Tab-separated table of C-alpha atoms in Angstrom:
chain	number	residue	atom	x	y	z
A	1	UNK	CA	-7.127	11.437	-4.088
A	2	UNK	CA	-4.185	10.086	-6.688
A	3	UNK	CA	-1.639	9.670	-3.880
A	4	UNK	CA	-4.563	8.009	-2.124
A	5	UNK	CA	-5.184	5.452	-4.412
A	6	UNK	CA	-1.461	4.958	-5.116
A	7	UNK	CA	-0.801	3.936	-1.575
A	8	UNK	CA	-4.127	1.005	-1.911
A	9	UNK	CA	-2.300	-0.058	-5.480
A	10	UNK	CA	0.783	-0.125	-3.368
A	11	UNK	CA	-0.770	-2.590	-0.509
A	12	UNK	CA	-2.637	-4.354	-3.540
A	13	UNK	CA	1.102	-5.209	-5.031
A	14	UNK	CA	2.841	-6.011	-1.893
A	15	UNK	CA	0.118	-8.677	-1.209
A	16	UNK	CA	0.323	-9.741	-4.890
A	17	UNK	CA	4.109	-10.270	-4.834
A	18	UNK	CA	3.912	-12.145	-0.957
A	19	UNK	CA	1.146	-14.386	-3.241
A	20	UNK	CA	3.663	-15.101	-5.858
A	21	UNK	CA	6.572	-16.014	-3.321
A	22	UNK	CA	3.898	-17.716	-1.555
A	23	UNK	CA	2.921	-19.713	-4.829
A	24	UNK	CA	6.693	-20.700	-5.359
A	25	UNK	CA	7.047	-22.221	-2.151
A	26	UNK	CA	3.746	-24.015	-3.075
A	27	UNK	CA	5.025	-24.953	-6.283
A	28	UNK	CA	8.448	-26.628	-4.604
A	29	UNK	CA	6.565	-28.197	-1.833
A	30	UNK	CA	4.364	-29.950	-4.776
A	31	UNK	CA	7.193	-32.042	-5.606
A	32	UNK	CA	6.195	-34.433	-2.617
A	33	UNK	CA	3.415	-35.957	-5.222
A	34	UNK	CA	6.169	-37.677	-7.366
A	35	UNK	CA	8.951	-38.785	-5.018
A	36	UNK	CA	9.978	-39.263	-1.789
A	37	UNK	CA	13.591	-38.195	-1.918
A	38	UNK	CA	15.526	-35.174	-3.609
A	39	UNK	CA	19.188	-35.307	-4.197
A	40	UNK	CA	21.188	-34.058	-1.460
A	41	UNK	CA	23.537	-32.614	-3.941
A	42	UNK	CA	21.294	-30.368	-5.964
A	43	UNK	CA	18.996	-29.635	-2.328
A	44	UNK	CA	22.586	-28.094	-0.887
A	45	UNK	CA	22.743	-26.308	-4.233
A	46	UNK	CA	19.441	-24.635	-4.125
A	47	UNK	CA	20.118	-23.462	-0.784
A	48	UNK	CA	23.172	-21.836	-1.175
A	49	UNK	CA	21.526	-20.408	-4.409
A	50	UNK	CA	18.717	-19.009	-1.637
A	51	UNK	CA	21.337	-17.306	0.352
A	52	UNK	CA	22.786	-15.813	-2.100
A	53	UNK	CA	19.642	-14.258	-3.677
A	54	UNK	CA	18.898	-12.875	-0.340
A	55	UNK	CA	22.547	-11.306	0.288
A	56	UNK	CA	22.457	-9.729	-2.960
A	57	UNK	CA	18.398	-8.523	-2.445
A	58	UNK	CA	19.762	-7.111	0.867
A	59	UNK	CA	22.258	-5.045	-0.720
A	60	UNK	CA	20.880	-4.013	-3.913
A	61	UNK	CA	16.972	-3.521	-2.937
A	62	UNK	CA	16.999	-2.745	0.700
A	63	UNK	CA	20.502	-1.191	2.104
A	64	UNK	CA	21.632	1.030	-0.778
A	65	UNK	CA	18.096	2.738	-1.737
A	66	UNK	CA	18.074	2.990	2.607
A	67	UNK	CA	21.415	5.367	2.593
A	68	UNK	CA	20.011	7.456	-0.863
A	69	UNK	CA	16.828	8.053	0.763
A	70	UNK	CA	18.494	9.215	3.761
A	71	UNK	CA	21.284	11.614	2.297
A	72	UNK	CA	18.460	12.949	0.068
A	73	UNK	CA	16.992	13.896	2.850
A	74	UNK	CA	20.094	15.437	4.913
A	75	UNK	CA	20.793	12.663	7.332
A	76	UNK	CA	23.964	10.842	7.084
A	77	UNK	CA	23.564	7.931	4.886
A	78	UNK	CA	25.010	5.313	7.305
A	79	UNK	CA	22.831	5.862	10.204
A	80	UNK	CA	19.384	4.698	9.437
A	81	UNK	CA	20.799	1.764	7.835
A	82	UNK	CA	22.686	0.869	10.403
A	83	UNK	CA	19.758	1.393	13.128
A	84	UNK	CA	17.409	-0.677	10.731
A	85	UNK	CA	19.619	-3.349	10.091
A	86	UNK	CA	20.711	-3.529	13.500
A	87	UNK	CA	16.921	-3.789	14.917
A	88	UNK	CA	15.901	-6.496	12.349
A	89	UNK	CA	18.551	-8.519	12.821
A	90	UNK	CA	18.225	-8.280	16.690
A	91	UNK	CA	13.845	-9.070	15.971
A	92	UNK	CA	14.465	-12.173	13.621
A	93	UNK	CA	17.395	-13.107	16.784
A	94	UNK	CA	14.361	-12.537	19.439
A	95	UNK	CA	12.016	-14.300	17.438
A	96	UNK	CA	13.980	-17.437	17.311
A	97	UNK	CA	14.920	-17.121	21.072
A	98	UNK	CA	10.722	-16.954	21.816
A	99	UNK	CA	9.168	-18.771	19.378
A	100	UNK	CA	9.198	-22.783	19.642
A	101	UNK	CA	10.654	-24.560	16.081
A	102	UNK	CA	12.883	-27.226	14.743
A	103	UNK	CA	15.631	-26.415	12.378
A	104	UNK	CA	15.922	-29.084	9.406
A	105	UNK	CA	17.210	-32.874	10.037
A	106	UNK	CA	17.374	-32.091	13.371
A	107	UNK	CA	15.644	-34.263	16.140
A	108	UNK	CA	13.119	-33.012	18.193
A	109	UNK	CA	15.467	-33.034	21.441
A	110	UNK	CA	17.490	-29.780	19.347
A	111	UNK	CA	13.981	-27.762	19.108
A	112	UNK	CA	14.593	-23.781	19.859
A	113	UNK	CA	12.722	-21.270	21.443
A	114	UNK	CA	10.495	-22.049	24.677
A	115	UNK	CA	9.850	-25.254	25.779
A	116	UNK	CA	6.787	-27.134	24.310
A	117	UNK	CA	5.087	-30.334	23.550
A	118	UNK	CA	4.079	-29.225	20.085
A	119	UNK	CA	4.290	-31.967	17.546
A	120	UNK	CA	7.859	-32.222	15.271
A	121	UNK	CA	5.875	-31.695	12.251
A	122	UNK	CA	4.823	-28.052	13.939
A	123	UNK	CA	7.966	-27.077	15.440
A	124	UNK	CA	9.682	-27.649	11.529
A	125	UNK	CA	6.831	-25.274	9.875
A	126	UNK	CA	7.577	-22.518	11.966
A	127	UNK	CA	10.855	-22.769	11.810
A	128	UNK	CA	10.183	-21.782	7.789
A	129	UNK	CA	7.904	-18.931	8.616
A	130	UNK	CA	9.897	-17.257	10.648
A	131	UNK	CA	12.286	-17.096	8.270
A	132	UNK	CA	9.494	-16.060	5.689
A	133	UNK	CA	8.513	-12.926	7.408
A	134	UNK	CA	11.555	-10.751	6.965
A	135	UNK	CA	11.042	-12.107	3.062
A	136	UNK	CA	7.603	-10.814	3.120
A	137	UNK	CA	8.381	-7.345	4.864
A	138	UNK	CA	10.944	-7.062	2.063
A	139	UNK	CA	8.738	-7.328	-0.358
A	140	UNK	CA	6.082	-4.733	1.043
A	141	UNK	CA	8.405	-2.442	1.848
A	142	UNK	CA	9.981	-2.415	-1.782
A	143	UNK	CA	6.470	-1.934	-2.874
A	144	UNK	CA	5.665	0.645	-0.231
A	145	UNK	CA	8.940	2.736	-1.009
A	146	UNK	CA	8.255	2.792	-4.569
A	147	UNK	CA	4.607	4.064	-4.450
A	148	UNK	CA	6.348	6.758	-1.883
A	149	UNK	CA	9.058	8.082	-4.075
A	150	UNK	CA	5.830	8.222	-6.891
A	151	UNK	CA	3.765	10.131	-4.729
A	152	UNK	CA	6.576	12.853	-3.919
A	153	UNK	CA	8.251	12.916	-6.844
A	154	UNK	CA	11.422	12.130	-5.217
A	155	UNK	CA	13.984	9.951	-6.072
A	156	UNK	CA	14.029	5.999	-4.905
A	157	UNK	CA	13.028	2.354	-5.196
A	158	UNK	CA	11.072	1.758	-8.350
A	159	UNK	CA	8.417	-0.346	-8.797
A	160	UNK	CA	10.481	-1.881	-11.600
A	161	UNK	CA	13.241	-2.979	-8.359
A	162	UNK	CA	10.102	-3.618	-6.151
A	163	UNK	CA	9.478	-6.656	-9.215
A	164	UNK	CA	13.234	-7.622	-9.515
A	165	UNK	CA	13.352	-8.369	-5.917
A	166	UNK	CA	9.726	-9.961	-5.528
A	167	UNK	CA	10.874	-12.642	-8.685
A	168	UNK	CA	14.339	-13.201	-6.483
A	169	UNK	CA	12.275	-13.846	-3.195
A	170	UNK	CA	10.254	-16.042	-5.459
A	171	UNK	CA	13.052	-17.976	-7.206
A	172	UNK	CA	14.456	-18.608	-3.981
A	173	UNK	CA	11.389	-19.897	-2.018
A	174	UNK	CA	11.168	-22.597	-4.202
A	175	UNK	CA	14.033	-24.679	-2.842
A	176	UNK	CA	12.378	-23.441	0.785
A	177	UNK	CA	8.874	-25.376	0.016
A	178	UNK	CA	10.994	-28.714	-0.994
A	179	UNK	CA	13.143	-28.441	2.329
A	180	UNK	CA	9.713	-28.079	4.513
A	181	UNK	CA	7.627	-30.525	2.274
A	182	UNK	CA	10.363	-33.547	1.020
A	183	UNK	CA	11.935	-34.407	5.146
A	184	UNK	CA	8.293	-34.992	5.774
A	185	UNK	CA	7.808	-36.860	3.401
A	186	UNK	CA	10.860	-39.133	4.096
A	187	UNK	CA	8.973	-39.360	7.600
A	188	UNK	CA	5.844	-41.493	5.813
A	189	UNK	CA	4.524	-38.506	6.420
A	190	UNK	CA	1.361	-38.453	3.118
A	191	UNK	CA	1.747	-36.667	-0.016
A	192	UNK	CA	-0.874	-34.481	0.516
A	193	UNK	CA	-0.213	-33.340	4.138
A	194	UNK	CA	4.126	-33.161	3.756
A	195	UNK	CA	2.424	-30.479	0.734
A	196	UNK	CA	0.263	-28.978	3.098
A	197	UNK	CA	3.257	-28.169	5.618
A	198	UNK	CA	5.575	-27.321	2.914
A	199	UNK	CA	3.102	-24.684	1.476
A	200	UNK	CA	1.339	-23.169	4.881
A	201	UNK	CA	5.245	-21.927	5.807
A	202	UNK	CA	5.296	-19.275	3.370
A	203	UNK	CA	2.200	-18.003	3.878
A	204	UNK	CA	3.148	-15.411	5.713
A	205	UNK	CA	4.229	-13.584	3.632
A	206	UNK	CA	1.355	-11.658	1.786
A	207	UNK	CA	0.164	-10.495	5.182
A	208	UNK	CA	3.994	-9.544	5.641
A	209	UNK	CA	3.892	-7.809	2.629
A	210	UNK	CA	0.605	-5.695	3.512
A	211	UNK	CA	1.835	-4.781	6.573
A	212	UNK	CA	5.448	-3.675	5.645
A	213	UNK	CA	3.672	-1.569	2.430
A	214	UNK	CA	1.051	-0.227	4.805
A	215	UNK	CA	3.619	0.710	7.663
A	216	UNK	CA	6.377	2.537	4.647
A	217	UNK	CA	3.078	4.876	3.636
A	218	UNK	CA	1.148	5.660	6.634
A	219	UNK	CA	4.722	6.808	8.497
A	220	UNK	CA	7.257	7.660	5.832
A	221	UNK	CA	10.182	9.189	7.988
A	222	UNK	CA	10.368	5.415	9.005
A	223	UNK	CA	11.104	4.621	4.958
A	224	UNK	CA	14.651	3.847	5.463
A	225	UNK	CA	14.747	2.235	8.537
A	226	UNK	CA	12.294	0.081	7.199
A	227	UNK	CA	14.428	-1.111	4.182
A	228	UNK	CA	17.376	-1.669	6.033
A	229	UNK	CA	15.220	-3.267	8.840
A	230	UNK	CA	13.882	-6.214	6.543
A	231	UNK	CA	17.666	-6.206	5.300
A	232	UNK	CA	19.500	-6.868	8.871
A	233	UNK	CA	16.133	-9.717	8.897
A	234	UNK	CA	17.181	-11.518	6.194
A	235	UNK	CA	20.961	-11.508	6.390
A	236	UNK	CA	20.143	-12.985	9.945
A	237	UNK	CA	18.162	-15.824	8.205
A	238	UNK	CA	21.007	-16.454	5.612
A	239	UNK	CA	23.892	-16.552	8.531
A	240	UNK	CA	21.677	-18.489	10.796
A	241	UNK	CA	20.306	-21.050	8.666
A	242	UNK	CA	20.704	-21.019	4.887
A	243	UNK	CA	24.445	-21.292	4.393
A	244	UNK	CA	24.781	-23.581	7.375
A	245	UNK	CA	21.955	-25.617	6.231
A	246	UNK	CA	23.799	-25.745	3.004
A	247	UNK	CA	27.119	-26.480	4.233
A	248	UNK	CA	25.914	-29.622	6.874
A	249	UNK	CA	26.313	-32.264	4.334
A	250	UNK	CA	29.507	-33.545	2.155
A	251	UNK	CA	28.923	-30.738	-0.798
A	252	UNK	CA	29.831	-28.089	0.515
A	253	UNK	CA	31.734	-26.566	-2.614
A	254	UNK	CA	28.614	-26.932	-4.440
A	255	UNK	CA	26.475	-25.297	-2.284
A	256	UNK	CA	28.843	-22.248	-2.292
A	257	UNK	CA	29.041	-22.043	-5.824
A	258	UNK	CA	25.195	-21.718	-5.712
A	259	UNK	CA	25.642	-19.157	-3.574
A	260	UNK	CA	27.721	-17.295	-6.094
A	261	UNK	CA	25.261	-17.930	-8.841
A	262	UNK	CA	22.250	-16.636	-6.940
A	263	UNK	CA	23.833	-13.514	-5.926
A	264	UNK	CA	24.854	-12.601	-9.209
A	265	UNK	CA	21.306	-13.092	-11.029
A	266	UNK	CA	19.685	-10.992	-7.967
A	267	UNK	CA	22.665	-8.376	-8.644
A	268	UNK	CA	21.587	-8.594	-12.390
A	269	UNK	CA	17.958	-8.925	-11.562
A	270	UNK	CA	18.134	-5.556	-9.897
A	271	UNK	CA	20.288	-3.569	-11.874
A	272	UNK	CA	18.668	-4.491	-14.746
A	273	UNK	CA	14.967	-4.012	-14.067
A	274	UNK	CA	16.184	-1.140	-11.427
């Protein structure tokens, strides 16, 4: 009955910590209400800062606990890591193929994915969510793989790393809801609708979070596939569209340099609370 209701606490924090990444990107998109126009500069910045949180949370949370779990349990440590980085990388890269979106400052003649006559305002959203899932399966899964390695007694991710990486996901989602909410708002698009958009792209990632938490407990040979699966996800949203995002415009030394920055306080983040 106690591993029982460990695995519901487990699904109640996953969906908790998708709220509070959720939130963030609410609380960044709510900038819309006092100005039109963010400065390029300090936009590039908190974008590179993104990518590097999500590198680091890649390493730290979700590759390294993926090769412990698996030499603890007599496989070599490489392999599921590999496998489950390999297959999310190559579902974030089908994803984009399938799904329709527009990537940032782009016009809608650039839009990805299958051909449709969705609105420009749509096709930007999604591009933001699905680059929000892999955040939110990272977050379940940390919360999954902790409750796990509490049930068995075995060694793992702690819930203590399953909080360090949810407040990294969260600082970084807040430079996510001002890129979905501010080019709106540059558009004419109203306040109150540019915050609507901004907000609705993250959330996804509470029911993310459920799911990847839910699918850790209920199969738990998959445990370290599934870290290294939301791992190979995100990387593929930093290469594909964070750091070049970051790079487009004329500060491009300042947007690495926020890469650097974020990466470290994830690193610290996670070996601190971890």
């Amino acid at each position: 009955m106690s591993e029982w209701f460990q695995a519901q606490n487990a699904v109640v924090q996953a969906i908790l910590g998708g709220g509070l990444t959720w939130f963030i990107t609410a609380l960044g998109a709510s900038l819309v209400f006092f100005t039109r126009r963010m400065s390029q500069p300090l936009l590039d910045a908190m974008l590179g800062f993104a990518a590097g949180v999500m590198i680091a949370a890649s390493v730290w949370s979700l590759l390294l606990p993926a090769i412990e779990l698996a030499e603890e349990a007599g496989r070599p440590g490489w392999m599921p890591a590999a496998i489950g980085f390999l297959l999310g990388a190559a579902f974030l890269r089908l994803a984009d193929f399938l799904l329709p979106h527009l990537h940032l400052d782009q016009p809608a003649s650039k839009a990805e994915g299958l051909h449709t006559t969705w609105r420009r305002t749509t096709l930007l959203v999604l591009a933001i969510t699905l680059h929000n899932i892999p955040e939110g399966l990272a977050v379940g899964v940390a919360f999954g793989a902790a409750a796990e390695a509490m049930i068995t007694g075995d060694a793992g991710p702690t819930l203590a790393s399953a909080i360090a990486l949810t407040i990294g996901i969260a600082l970084q989602n807040l430079p996510e809801g001002i890129a979905v909410a501010m080019p709106l708002r540059r558009e004419g698009v109203r306040p109150l609708k540019a915050f609507w958009y901004g907000q609705l792209s993250a959330a996804v990632e509470p029911i993310a979070a459920a799911i990847g938490a839910a699918a850790v407990l209920v199969i738990t040979p998959i445990l370290p596939y599934a870290l290294a699966f939301a791992a190979g996800a995100m990387i593929f949203v930093v290469v594909e569209e964070l750091i070049p995002e970051s790079q487009r415009g004329s500060h491009a030394d300042l947007a690495t340099s926020g890469t650097i920055v974020g990466f470290i306080i994830m690193m610290i983040l996670d070996v601190a609370l971890g």
